[in-house]
Amino acid sequence: METTVEELPDHAGVTVIAEPVVVLGDPDLLAQAVRNLVENAQRYGGPAGSPVEVTVAPGLVTVRDHGDGVPLADRERVFARGVTRTGPGTGAGLAIVRWVAGLHHGTARLTDAPGGGLLAELRLPADPTRASSSSSHEDPGTVGA
């Protein structure tokens, strides 16, 4: 995850706190999901340059921003293809996150962050033997945090 964040064009305001975690899955797809979450937090999570925190723990990646959040009524809708929160964009970012989570038998959701802001959660199963059983990707790899 550290490498994924470091490769972002605007990674200076992003902090990564990661426990050593190994996940059985497609490393490119998981990296894309995290990249989409961080870029969404940077784009919509407060004024330009607002801090973004990425936390990696067993079974969970969270991305926290410090913006106004997403209204409760819209939190599922923003995961649909073609839906944007505001302004420019294709509306594919969070849809891809949800798709990648599903391929890995996980989930993606948005919740309120303690003290304000939004938490985007990518949850992956604790049992890595389930991670790719129905995935269409033939050669899942191991991803380390």
Short mmCIF file of N, CA, C and O in Angstrom, two decimals:
data_model
loop_
_atom_site.label_atom_id
_atom_site.label_comp_id
_atom_site.label_asym_id
_atom_site.label_seq_id
_atom_site.Cartn_x
_atom_site.Cartn_y
_atom_site.Cartn_z
N MET A 1 0.82 -1.18 0.00
CA MET A 1 0.00 0.00 0.00
C MET A 1 0.87 1.26 0.00
O MET A 1 0.51 2.23 -0.63
N GLU A 2 1.99 1.18 0.72
CA GLU A 2 2.87 2.35 0.73
C GLU A 2 3.31 2.71 -0.69
O GLU A 2 3.30 3.88 -1.08
N THR A 3 3.70 1.72 -1.47
CA THR A 3 4.14 1.96 -2.84
C THR A 3 3.02 2.52 -3.69
O THR A 3 3.22 3.45 -4.47
N THR A 4 1.83 2.00 -3.53
CA THR A 4 0.67 2.49 -4.28
C THR A 4 0.46 3.97 -4.02
O THR A 4 0.26 4.76 -4.94
N VAL A 5 0.53 4.37 -2.76
CA VAL A 5 0.33 5.77 -2.40
C VAL A 5 1.49 6.63 -2.91
O VAL A 5 1.28 7.71 -3.45
N GLU A 6 2.72 6.14 -2.78
CA GLU A 6 3.88 6.91 -3.24
C GLU A 6 3.84 7.16 -4.74
O GLU A 6 4.40 8.15 -5.21
N GLU A 7 3.20 6.29 -5.50
CA GLU A 7 3.12 6.45 -6.95
C GLU A 7 2.05 7.46 -7.39
O GLU A 7 1.99 7.82 -8.57
N LEU A 8 1.21 7.92 -6.47
CA LEU A 8 0.20 8.92 -6.81
C LEU A 8 0.87 10.25 -7.14
O LEU A 8 1.85 10.63 -6.49
N PRO A 9 0.34 10.98 -8.12
CA PRO A 9 0.94 12.27 -8.47
C PRO A 9 0.98 13.25 -7.28
O PRO A 9 1.92 14.00 -7.14
N ASP A 10 -0.06 13.23 -6.44
CA ASP A 10 -0.14 14.16 -5.32
C ASP A 10 -0.22 13.36 -4.02
O ASP A 10 -1.28 13.21 -3.43
N HIS A 11 0.92 12.84 -3.58
CA HIS A 11 0.92 11.99 -2.39
C HIS A 11 1.48 12.67 -1.14
O HIS A 11 1.51 12.07 -0.07
N ALA A 12 1.86 13.92 -1.25
CA ALA A 12 2.50 14.60 -0.12
C ALA A 12 1.61 14.68 1.11
O ALA A 12 2.09 14.55 2.23
N GLY A 13 0.32 14.87 0.95
CA GLY A 13 -0.59 15.01 2.09
C GLY A 13 -1.21 13.71 2.56
O GLY A 13 -2.14 13.72 3.35
N VAL A 14 -0.69 12.58 2.06
CA VAL A 14 -1.26 11.28 2.39
C VAL A 14 -0.34 10.56 3.38
O VAL A 14 0.84 10.40 3.12
N THR A 15 -0.90 10.16 4.50
CA THR A 15 -0.17 9.41 5.51
C THR A 15 -0.62 7.96 5.47
O THR A 15 -1.83 7.69 5.40
N VAL A 16 0.33 7.03 5.52
CA VAL A 16 0.01 5.61 5.53
C VAL A 16 0.47 5.01 6.85
O VAL A 16 1.62 5.18 7.24
N ILE A 17 -0.45 4.36 7.52
CA ILE A 17 -0.14 3.61 8.75
C ILE A 17 -0.50 2.17 8.44
O ILE A 17 -1.68 1.85 8.24
N ALA A 18 0.50 1.30 8.35
CA ALA A 18 0.24 -0.07 7.91
C ALA A 18 0.88 -1.09 8.83
O ALA A 18 2.06 -0.99 9.13
N GLU A 19 0.07 -2.03 9.24
CA GLU A 19 0.58 -3.21 9.90
C GLU A 19 1.07 -4.15 8.81
O GLU A 19 0.55 -4.11 7.69
N PRO A 20 2.03 -5.01 9.10
CA PRO A 20 2.41 -6.01 8.10
C PRO A 20 1.23 -6.96 7.87
O PRO A 20 0.78 -7.63 8.80
N VAL A 21 0.70 -6.95 6.66
CA VAL A 21 -0.47 -7.75 6.33
C VAL A 21 -0.22 -8.40 4.96
O VAL A 21 0.28 -7.74 4.06
N VAL A 22 -0.59 -9.66 4.83
CA VAL A 22 -0.51 -10.35 3.56
C VAL A 22 -1.93 -10.74 3.16
O VAL A 22 -2.68 -11.27 3.98
N VAL A 23 -2.25 -10.47 1.90
CA VAL A 23 -3.59 -10.77 1.39
C VAL A 23 -3.42 -11.61 0.13
O VAL A 23 -2.59 -11.30 -0.73
N LEU A 24 -4.20 -12.67 0.03
CA LEU A 24 -4.22 -13.45 -1.20
C LEU A 24 -5.20 -12.77 -2.14
O LEU A 24 -6.38 -12.62 -1.83
N GLY A 25 -4.70 -12.31 -3.28
CA GLY A 25 -5.57 -11.62 -4.21
C GLY A 25 -4.78 -11.05 -5.37
O GLY A 25 -3.58 -11.28 -5.50
N ASP A 26 -5.46 -10.33 -6.21
CA ASP A 26 -4.85 -9.72 -7.37
C ASP A 26 -4.20 -8.39 -6.96
O ASP A 26 -4.91 -7.44 -6.63
N PRO A 27 -2.87 -8.33 -6.96
CA PRO A 27 -2.20 -7.12 -6.46
C PRO A 27 -2.53 -5.86 -7.25
O PRO A 27 -2.67 -4.79 -6.68
N ASP A 28 -2.68 -6.00 -8.57
CA ASP A 28 -2.98 -4.82 -9.39
C ASP A 28 -4.38 -4.29 -9.11
O ASP A 28 -4.59 -3.07 -9.00
N LEU A 29 -5.35 -5.19 -8.98
CA LEU A 29 -6.71 -4.74 -8.70
C LEU A 29 -6.83 -4.14 -7.31
O LEU A 29 -7.50 -3.11 -7.12
N LEU A 30 -6.19 -4.75 -6.32
CA LEU A 30 -6.24 -4.20 -4.97
C LEU A 30 -5.56 -2.84 -4.91
O LEU A 30 -6.06 -1.91 -4.26
N ALA A 31 -4.44 -2.70 -5.61
CA ALA A 31 -3.77 -1.40 -5.67
C ALA A 31 -4.66 -0.35 -6.33
O ALA A 31 -4.75 0.79 -5.87
N GLN A 32 -5.36 -0.74 -7.41
CA GLN A 32 -6.26 0.20 -8.08
C GLN A 32 -7.39 0.64 -7.16
O GLN A 32 -7.77 1.80 -7.13
N ALA A 33 -7.93 -0.30 -6.39
CA ALA A 33 -9.01 0.05 -5.46
C ALA A 33 -8.53 1.07 -4.44
O ALA A 33 -9.21 2.06 -4.17
N VAL A 34 -7.36 0.84 -3.86
CA VAL A 34 -6.83 1.78 -2.87
C VAL A 34 -6.53 3.12 -3.52
O VAL A 34 -6.84 4.19 -2.97
N ARG A 35 -5.94 3.10 -4.72
CA ARG A 35 -5.65 4.33 -5.44
C ARG A 35 -6.94 5.12 -5.66
O ARG A 35 -7.00 6.33 -5.45
N ASN A 36 -8.03 4.45 -6.06
CA ASN A 36 -9.30 5.13 -6.29
C ASN A 36 -9.83 5.75 -5.00
O ASN A 36 -10.36 6.87 -5.00
N LEU A 37 -9.72 5.03 -3.89
CA LEU A 37 -10.19 5.57 -2.60
C LEU A 37 -9.40 6.81 -2.20
O LEU A 37 -9.97 7.81 -1.76
N VAL A 38 -8.08 6.75 -2.36
CA VAL A 38 -7.25 7.91 -1.99
C VAL A 38 -7.53 9.09 -2.91
O VAL A 38 -7.69 10.23 -2.45
N GLU A 39 -7.62 8.85 -4.21
CA GLU A 39 -7.89 9.95 -5.14
C GLU A 39 -9.26 10.56 -4.90
O GLU A 39 -9.41 11.79 -5.00
N ASN A 40 -10.26 9.76 -4.54
CA ASN A 40 -11.56 10.31 -4.18
C ASN A 40 -11.47 11.18 -2.94
O ASN A 40 -12.06 12.25 -2.88
N ALA A 41 -10.73 10.70 -1.94
CA ALA A 41 -10.56 11.49 -0.71
C ALA A 41 -9.86 12.81 -1.02
O ALA A 41 -10.22 13.86 -0.48
N GLN A 42 -8.86 12.78 -1.89
CA GLN A 42 -8.16 14.01 -2.26
C GLN A 42 -9.07 14.96 -3.03
O GLN A 42 -9.03 16.17 -2.83
N ARG A 43 -9.88 14.42 -3.91
CA ARG A 43 -10.73 15.24 -4.77
C ARG A 43 -11.93 15.82 -4.02
O ARG A 43 -12.31 16.97 -4.22
N TYR A 44 -12.56 15.01 -3.15
CA TYR A 44 -13.82 15.41 -2.53
C TYR A 44 -13.74 15.60 -1.02
O TYR A 44 -14.71 16.04 -0.42
N GLY A 45 -12.62 15.27 -0.40
CA GLY A 45 -12.54 15.24 1.05
C GLY A 45 -12.01 16.49 1.69
O GLY A 45 -11.22 16.43 2.61
N GLY A 46 -12.43 17.63 1.21
CA GLY A 46 -12.02 18.90 1.80
C GLY A 46 -11.26 19.75 0.80
O GLY A 46 -11.07 19.35 -0.35
N PRO A 47 -10.80 20.91 1.24
CA PRO A 47 -10.05 21.79 0.34
C PRO A 47 -8.78 21.11 -0.18
O PRO A 47 -8.26 20.19 0.45
N ALA A 48 -8.30 21.57 -1.31
CA ALA A 48 -7.07 21.02 -1.89
C ALA A 48 -5.98 20.98 -0.84
O ALA A 48 -5.79 21.94 -0.08
N GLY A 49 -5.27 19.87 -0.77
CA GLY A 49 -4.19 19.72 0.18
C GLY A 49 -4.62 19.23 1.55
O GLY A 49 -3.80 19.08 2.45
N SER A 50 -5.92 18.98 1.73
CA SER A 50 -6.39 18.45 3.02
C SER A 50 -5.75 17.08 3.26
O SER A 50 -5.56 16.31 2.32
N PRO A 51 -5.45 16.77 4.51
CA PRO A 51 -4.79 15.49 4.79
C PRO A 51 -5.70 14.29 4.52
O PRO A 51 -6.92 14.38 4.65
N VAL A 52 -5.07 13.21 4.12
CA VAL A 52 -5.74 11.94 3.90
C VAL A 52 -4.92 10.89 4.63
O VAL A 52 -3.70 10.88 4.52
N GLU A 53 -5.60 10.03 5.39
CA GLU A 53 -4.90 8.97 6.11
C GLU A 53 -5.36 7.62 5.58
O GLU A 53 -6.55 7.36 5.48
N VAL A 54 -4.39 6.76 5.30
CA VAL A 54 -4.66 5.38 4.87
C VAL A 54 -4.17 4.48 6.00
O VAL A 54 -3.02 4.60 6.43
N THR A 55 -5.04 3.60 6.48
CA THR A 55 -4.67 2.67 7.54
C THR A 55 -4.90 1.25 7.02
O THR A 55 -5.96 0.95 6.47
N VAL A 56 -3.88 0.41 7.20
CA VAL A 56 -3.97 -0.98 6.78
C VAL A 56 -3.83 -1.85 8.01
O VAL A 56 -2.87 -1.73 8.77
N ALA A 57 -4.82 -2.71 8.21
CA ALA A 57 -4.83 -3.66 9.32
C ALA A 57 -5.34 -4.99 8.75
O ALA A 57 -5.87 -5.02 7.64
N PRO A 58 -5.19 -6.07 9.48
CA PRO A 58 -5.68 -7.35 8.96
C PRO A 58 -7.16 -7.26 8.56
O PRO A 58 -8.01 -6.89 9.36
N GLY A 59 -7.43 -7.55 7.29
CA GLY A 59 -8.79 -7.56 6.79
C GLY A 59 -9.41 -6.22 6.51
O GLY A 59 -10.58 -6.15 6.12
N LEU A 60 -8.66 -5.12 6.66
CA LEU A 60 -9.27 -3.80 6.52
C LEU A 60 -8.29 -2.75 6.04
O LEU A 60 -7.20 -2.60 6.58
N VAL A 61 -8.70 -2.01 5.00
CA VAL A 61 -8.00 -0.80 4.57
C VAL A 61 -8.99 0.33 4.72
O VAL A 61 -10.12 0.25 4.24
N THR A 62 -8.61 1.39 5.44
CA THR A 62 -9.47 2.56 5.55
C THR A 62 -8.75 3.77 4.98
O THR A 62 -7.54 3.91 5.11
N VAL A 63 -9.52 4.63 4.34
CA VAL A 63 -9.02 5.90 3.83
C VAL A 63 -9.89 6.97 4.45
O VAL A 63 -11.11 6.99 4.26
N ARG A 64 -9.26 7.88 5.21
CA ARG A 64 -10.00 8.93 5.92
C ARG A 64 -9.71 10.28 5.30
O ARG A 64 -8.55 10.62 5.05
N ASP A 65 -10.76 11.03 5.08
CA ASP A 65 -10.60 12.42 4.66
C ASP A 65 -11.16 13.33 5.73
O ASP A 65 -11.65 12.87 6.76
N HIS A 66 -11.09 14.63 5.49
CA HIS A 66 -11.54 15.62 6.48
C HIS A 66 -12.55 16.59 5.87
O HIS A 66 -12.63 17.75 6.28
N GLY A 67 -13.32 16.09 4.92
CA GLY A 67 -14.31 16.92 4.25
C GLY A 67 -15.67 16.84 4.92
O GLY A 67 -15.80 16.44 6.08
N ASP A 68 -16.69 17.21 4.16
CA ASP A 68 -18.06 17.24 4.66
C ASP A 68 -18.71 15.86 4.65
O ASP A 68 -19.81 15.70 5.17
N GLY A 69 -18.07 14.89 4.02
CA GLY A 69 -18.64 13.55 3.98
C GLY A 69 -19.66 13.40 2.87
O GLY A 69 -19.81 14.25 2.00
N VAL A 70 -20.35 12.28 2.89
CA VAL A 70 -21.40 11.97 1.92
C VAL A 70 -22.66 11.75 2.73
O VAL A 70 -22.65 11.00 3.70
N PRO A 71 -23.77 12.40 2.34
CA PRO A 71 -25.02 12.18 3.07
C PRO A 71 -25.36 10.69 3.14
O PRO A 71 -25.13 9.94 2.18
N LEU A 72 -25.91 10.28 4.25
CA LEU A 72 -26.26 8.88 4.48
C LEU A 72 -27.10 8.31 3.33
O LEU A 72 -26.87 7.19 2.87
N ALA A 73 -28.01 9.09 2.81
CA ALA A 73 -28.89 8.63 1.73
C ALA A 73 -28.14 8.36 0.44
O ALA A 73 -28.63 7.63 -0.42
N ASP A 74 -26.95 8.92 0.25
CA ASP A 74 -26.18 8.76 -0.99
C ASP A 74 -25.05 7.75 -0.88
O ASP A 74 -24.37 7.49 -1.86
N ARG A 75 -24.83 7.17 0.28
CA ARG A 75 -23.64 6.33 0.49
C ARG A 75 -23.62 5.06 -0.33
O ARG A 75 -22.56 4.56 -0.64
N GLU A 76 -24.75 4.51 -0.68
CA GLU A 76 -24.77 3.35 -1.58
C GLU A 76 -24.76 3.80 -3.03
O GLU A 76 -24.10 3.20 -3.87
N ARG A 77 -25.46 4.87 -3.31
CA ARG A 77 -25.59 5.38 -4.68
C ARG A 77 -24.24 5.72 -5.29
O ARG A 77 -24.01 5.47 -6.47
N VAL A 78 -23.31 6.27 -4.51
CA VAL A 78 -22.03 6.69 -5.07
C VAL A 78 -21.15 5.52 -5.53
O VAL A 78 -20.17 5.73 -6.22
N PHE A 79 -21.53 4.29 -5.16
CA PHE A 79 -20.79 3.12 -5.63
C PHE A 79 -21.29 2.63 -6.99
O PHE A 79 -20.73 1.71 -7.57
N ALA A 80 -22.34 3.23 -7.52
CA ALA A 80 -22.88 2.83 -8.82
C ALA A 80 -22.05 3.46 -9.94
O ALA A 80 -21.55 4.58 -9.81
N ARG A 81 -21.93 2.74 -11.05
CA ARG A 81 -21.21 3.27 -12.21
C ARG A 81 -21.89 4.52 -12.73
O ARG A 81 -23.11 4.60 -12.79
N GLY A 82 -21.08 5.50 -13.09
CA GLY A 82 -21.59 6.72 -13.68
C GLY A 82 -22.04 7.78 -12.69
O GLY A 82 -22.43 8.86 -13.08
N VAL A 83 -21.96 7.49 -11.39
CA VAL A 83 -22.39 8.45 -10.38
C VAL A 83 -21.17 9.18 -9.83
O VAL A 83 -20.18 8.56 -9.45
N THR A 84 -21.23 10.50 -9.83
CA THR A 84 -20.17 11.30 -9.22
C THR A 84 -20.75 12.08 -8.05
O THR A 84 -21.95 12.37 -8.02
N ARG A 85 -19.91 12.39 -7.08
CA ARG A 85 -20.38 13.16 -5.93
C ARG A 85 -20.65 14.60 -6.33
O ARG A 85 -21.69 15.15 -6.04
N THR A 86 -19.68 15.20 -6.96
CA THR A 86 -19.84 16.56 -7.49
C THR A 86 -18.76 16.77 -8.53
O THR A 86 -17.72 16.13 -8.50
N GLY A 87 -18.99 17.68 -9.44
CA GLY A 87 -17.96 18.09 -10.38
C GLY A 87 -17.56 17.04 -11.39
O GLY A 87 -18.29 16.09 -11.64
N PRO A 88 -16.36 17.23 -11.98
CA PRO A 88 -15.93 16.36 -13.07
C PRO A 88 -15.60 14.96 -12.56
O PRO A 88 -15.29 14.75 -11.40
N GLY A 89 -15.66 14.03 -13.46
CA GLY A 89 -15.34 12.65 -13.14
C GLY A 89 -16.22 11.72 -13.94
O GLY A 89 -17.26 12.12 -14.45
N THR A 90 -15.82 10.47 -14.03
CA THR A 90 -16.58 9.50 -14.81
C THR A 90 -17.53 8.70 -13.94
O THR A 90 -18.40 8.01 -14.46
N GLY A 91 -17.36 8.74 -12.63
CA GLY A 91 -18.19 7.96 -11.75
C GLY A 91 -17.82 6.49 -11.74
O GLY A 91 -18.62 5.64 -11.38
N ALA A 92 -16.58 6.18 -12.13
CA ALA A 92 -16.14 4.78 -12.16
C ALA A 92 -15.32 4.41 -10.92
O ALA A 92 -15.24 3.24 -10.58
N GLY A 93 -14.73 5.38 -10.24
CA GLY A 93 -13.79 5.09 -9.15
C GLY A 93 -14.34 4.21 -8.05
O GLY A 93 -13.78 3.15 -7.74
N LEU A 94 -15.44 4.61 -7.43
CA LEU A 94 -15.99 3.82 -6.33
C LEU A 94 -16.67 2.55 -6.85
O LEU A 94 -16.69 1.54 -6.14
N ALA A 95 -17.18 2.58 -8.07
CA ALA A 95 -17.75 1.36 -8.66
C ALA A 95 -16.66 0.31 -8.81
O ALA A 95 -16.88 -0.88 -8.54
N ILE A 96 -15.48 0.72 -9.23
CA ILE A 96 -14.35 -0.21 -9.35
C ILE A 96 -13.95 -0.74 -7.98
O ILE A 96 -13.68 -1.93 -7.82
N VAL A 97 -13.93 0.13 -6.97
CA VAL A 97 -13.60 -0.31 -5.61
C VAL A 97 -14.57 -1.40 -5.16
O VAL A 97 -14.15 -2.45 -4.65
N ARG A 98 -15.85 -1.18 -5.36
CA ARG A 98 -16.86 -2.16 -4.95
C ARG A 98 -16.69 -3.47 -5.73
O ARG A 98 -16.80 -4.55 -5.18
N TRP A 99 -16.39 -3.38 -7.02
CA TRP A 99 -16.19 -4.56 -7.86
C TRP A 99 -14.98 -5.36 -7.38
O TRP A 99 -15.05 -6.59 -7.25
N VAL A 100 -13.87 -4.66 -7.13
CA VAL A 100 -12.65 -5.34 -6.65
C VAL A 100 -12.92 -6.00 -5.30
O VAL A 100 -12.52 -7.15 -5.07
N ALA A 101 -13.60 -5.31 -4.42
CA ALA A 101 -13.94 -5.90 -3.11
C ALA A 101 -14.74 -7.18 -3.31
O ALA A 101 -14.44 -8.21 -2.68
N GLY A 102 -15.72 -7.14 -4.17
CA GLY A 102 -16.55 -8.32 -4.42
C GLY A 102 -15.76 -9.49 -4.99
O GLY A 102 -15.97 -10.64 -4.62
N LEU A 103 -14.83 -9.20 -5.91
CA LEU A 103 -13.99 -10.26 -6.47
C LEU A 103 -13.18 -10.98 -5.40
O LEU A 103 -12.85 -12.14 -5.54
N HIS A 104 -12.86 -10.24 -4.35
CA HIS A 104 -12.05 -10.79 -3.26
C HIS A 104 -12.92 -11.20 -2.07
O HIS A 104 -12.42 -11.36 -0.96
N HIS A 105 -14.22 -11.33 -2.29
CA HIS A 105 -15.19 -11.71 -1.25
C HIS A 105 -15.18 -10.73 -0.08
O HIS A 105 -15.38 -11.10 1.07
N GLY A 106 -14.96 -9.46 -0.42
CA GLY A 106 -14.95 -8.42 0.59
C GLY A 106 -16.06 -7.43 0.36
O GLY A 106 -16.98 -7.67 -0.44
N THR A 107 -15.98 -6.31 1.05
CA THR A 107 -16.99 -5.26 0.94
C THR A 107 -16.31 -3.90 0.89
O THR A 107 -15.14 -3.75 1.28
N ALA A 108 -17.06 -2.93 0.41
CA ALA A 108 -16.61 -1.54 0.43
C ALA A 108 -17.78 -0.70 0.91
O ALA A 108 -18.92 -0.91 0.49
N ARG A 109 -17.50 0.23 1.81
CA ARG A 109 -18.57 1.09 2.31
C ARG A 109 -17.98 2.42 2.80
O ARG A 109 -16.77 2.55 3.00
N LEU A 110 -18.87 3.38 3.00
CA LEU A 110 -18.51 4.69 3.51
C LEU A 110 -19.17 4.87 4.86
O LEU A 110 -20.34 4.53 5.04
N THR A 111 -18.43 5.42 5.83
CA THR A 111 -18.97 5.71 7.16
C THR A 111 -18.44 7.07 7.62
O THR A 111 -17.49 7.60 7.06
N ASP A 112 -19.08 7.61 8.64
CA ASP A 112 -18.59 8.85 9.23
C ASP A 112 -17.30 8.59 9.97
O ASP A 112 -17.16 7.59 10.69
N ALA A 113 -16.34 9.49 9.84
CA ALA A 113 -15.10 9.41 10.59
C ALA A 113 -15.31 10.07 11.95
O ALA A 113 -15.98 11.10 12.04
N PRO A 114 -14.74 9.51 13.00
CA PRO A 114 -14.84 10.17 14.31
C PRO A 114 -14.25 11.57 14.24
O PRO A 114 -13.17 11.77 13.69
N GLY A 115 -14.96 12.55 14.71
CA GLY A 115 -14.47 13.92 14.69
C GLY A 115 -14.70 14.64 13.38
O GLY A 115 -14.24 15.76 13.21
N GLY A 116 -15.39 14.03 12.43
CA GLY A 116 -15.67 14.67 11.15
C GLY A 116 -14.91 14.04 10.01
O GLY A 116 -13.88 13.41 10.19
N GLY A 117 -15.45 14.21 8.83
CA GLY A 117 -14.84 13.61 7.65
C GLY A 117 -15.49 12.28 7.32
O GLY A 117 -16.51 11.90 7.90
N LEU A 118 -14.88 11.58 6.39
CA LEU A 118 -15.45 10.34 5.88
C LEU A 118 -14.41 9.23 5.94
O LEU A 118 -13.23 9.48 5.69
N LEU A 119 -14.86 8.04 6.27
CA LEU A 119 -14.02 6.84 6.21
C LEU A 119 -14.52 5.97 5.07
O LEU A 119 -15.70 5.62 5.03
N ALA A 120 -13.64 5.66 4.14
CA ALA A 120 -13.95 4.68 3.10
C ALA A 120 -13.27 3.39 3.52
O ALA A 120 -12.06 3.38 3.79
N GLU A 121 -14.04 2.32 3.62
CA GLU A 121 -13.51 1.04 4.11
C GLU A 121 -13.51 0.00 3.00
O GLU A 121 -14.52 -0.19 2.33
N LEU A 122 -12.40 -0.68 2.85
CA LEU A 122 -12.28 -1.84 1.98
C LEU A 122 -11.98 -3.01 2.91
O LEU A 122 -10.92 -3.08 3.51
N ARG A 123 -12.98 -3.88 3.09
CA ARG A 123 -12.83 -5.04 3.98
C ARG A 123 -12.60 -6.28 3.15
O ARG A 123 -13.30 -6.52 2.17
N LEU A 124 -11.61 -7.06 3.56
CA LEU A 124 -11.29 -8.31 2.89
C LEU A 124 -11.44 -9.43 3.90
O LEU A 124 -11.24 -9.22 5.10
N PRO A 125 -11.79 -10.64 3.44
CA PRO A 125 -12.05 -11.73 4.38
C PRO A 125 -10.80 -12.10 5.17
O PRO A 125 -9.68 -12.04 4.67
N ALA A 126 -11.04 -12.51 6.40
CA ALA A 126 -9.94 -12.93 7.27
C ALA A 126 -9.35 -14.25 6.80
O ALA A 126 -8.18 -14.53 7.01
N ASP A 127 -10.15 -15.07 6.14
CA ASP A 127 -9.68 -16.37 5.65
C ASP A 127 -9.20 -16.22 4.21
O ASP A 127 -10.02 -16.18 3.29
N PRO A 128 -7.89 -16.12 3.97
CA PRO A 128 -7.40 -15.86 2.61
C PRO A 128 -7.68 -17.00 1.65
O PRO A 128 -7.61 -16.81 0.45
N THR A 129 -8.03 -18.18 2.12
CA THR A 129 -8.32 -19.28 1.19
C THR A 129 -9.60 -19.02 0.43
O THR A 129 -9.82 -19.60 -0.62
N ARG A 130 -10.46 -18.11 0.90
CA ARG A 130 -11.70 -17.75 0.21
C ARG A 130 -11.50 -16.61 -0.77
O ARG A 130 -12.37 -16.32 -1.56
N ALA A 131 -10.35 -15.95 -0.76
CA ALA A 131 -10.18 -14.69 -1.48
C ALA A 131 -10.32 -14.80 -2.99
O ALA A 131 -10.74 -13.86 -3.62
N SER A 132 -9.99 -15.92 -3.61
CA SER A 132 -10.06 -15.94 -5.07
C SER A 132 -10.83 -17.13 -5.61
O SER A 132 -10.74 -17.44 -6.77
N SER A 133 -11.64 -17.78 -4.80
CA SER A 133 -12.31 -19.00 -5.24
C SER A 133 -13.23 -18.79 -6.43
O SER A 133 -13.37 -19.66 -7.25
N SER A 134 -13.86 -17.61 -6.56
CA SER A 134 -14.74 -17.41 -7.71
C SER A 134 -14.27 -16.25 -8.58
O SER A 134 -14.99 -15.77 -9.43
N SER A 135 -13.06 -15.80 -8.37
CA SER A 135 -12.53 -14.71 -9.16
C SER A 135 -12.22 -15.18 -10.58
O SER A 135 -11.80 -16.30 -10.80
N SER A 136 -12.39 -14.29 -11.54
CA SER A 136 -12.09 -14.64 -12.91
C SER A 136 -10.60 -14.48 -13.20
O SER A 136 -10.16 -14.76 -14.30
N HIS A 137 -9.82 -14.03 -12.25
CA HIS A 137 -8.38 -13.88 -12.43
C HIS A 137 -7.71 -15.20 -12.10
O HIS A 137 -7.90 -15.76 -11.02
N GLU A 138 -6.94 -15.70 -13.03
CA GLU A 138 -6.41 -17.05 -12.90
C GLU A 138 -5.21 -17.16 -11.99
O GLU A 138 -4.93 -18.21 -11.46
N ASP A 139 -4.45 -16.09 -11.79
CA ASP A 139 -3.23 -16.20 -11.02
C ASP A 139 -3.15 -15.13 -9.95
O ASP A 139 -2.43 -14.16 -10.08
N PRO A 140 -3.93 -15.30 -8.86
CA PRO A 140 -3.86 -14.30 -7.81
C PRO A 140 -2.48 -14.32 -7.17
O PRO A 140 -1.85 -15.36 -7.07
N GLY A 141 -2.05 -13.17 -6.72
CA GLY A 141 -0.75 -13.08 -6.07
C GLY A 141 -0.92 -12.77 -4.60
O GLY A 141 -2.02 -12.72 -4.08
N THR A 142 0.19 -12.58 -3.96
CA THR A 142 0.16 -12.20 -2.56
C THR A 142 0.51 -10.72 -2.50
O THR A 142 1.44 -10.28 -3.14
N VAL A 143 -0.27 -9.99 -1.76
CA VAL A 143 -0.06 -8.56 -1.63
C VAL A 143 0.34 -8.28 -0.21
O VAL A 143 -0.36 -8.69 0.72
N GLY A 144 1.43 -7.57 -0.02
CA GLY A 144 1.86 -7.19 1.32
C GLY A 144 1.64 -5.72 1.54
O GLY A 144 1.69 -4.93 0.63
N ALA A 145 1.34 -5.37 2.79
CA ALA A 145 1.13 -3.95 3.11
C ALA A 145 2.45 -3.28 3.36
O ALA A 145 3.41 -3.87 3.74
#
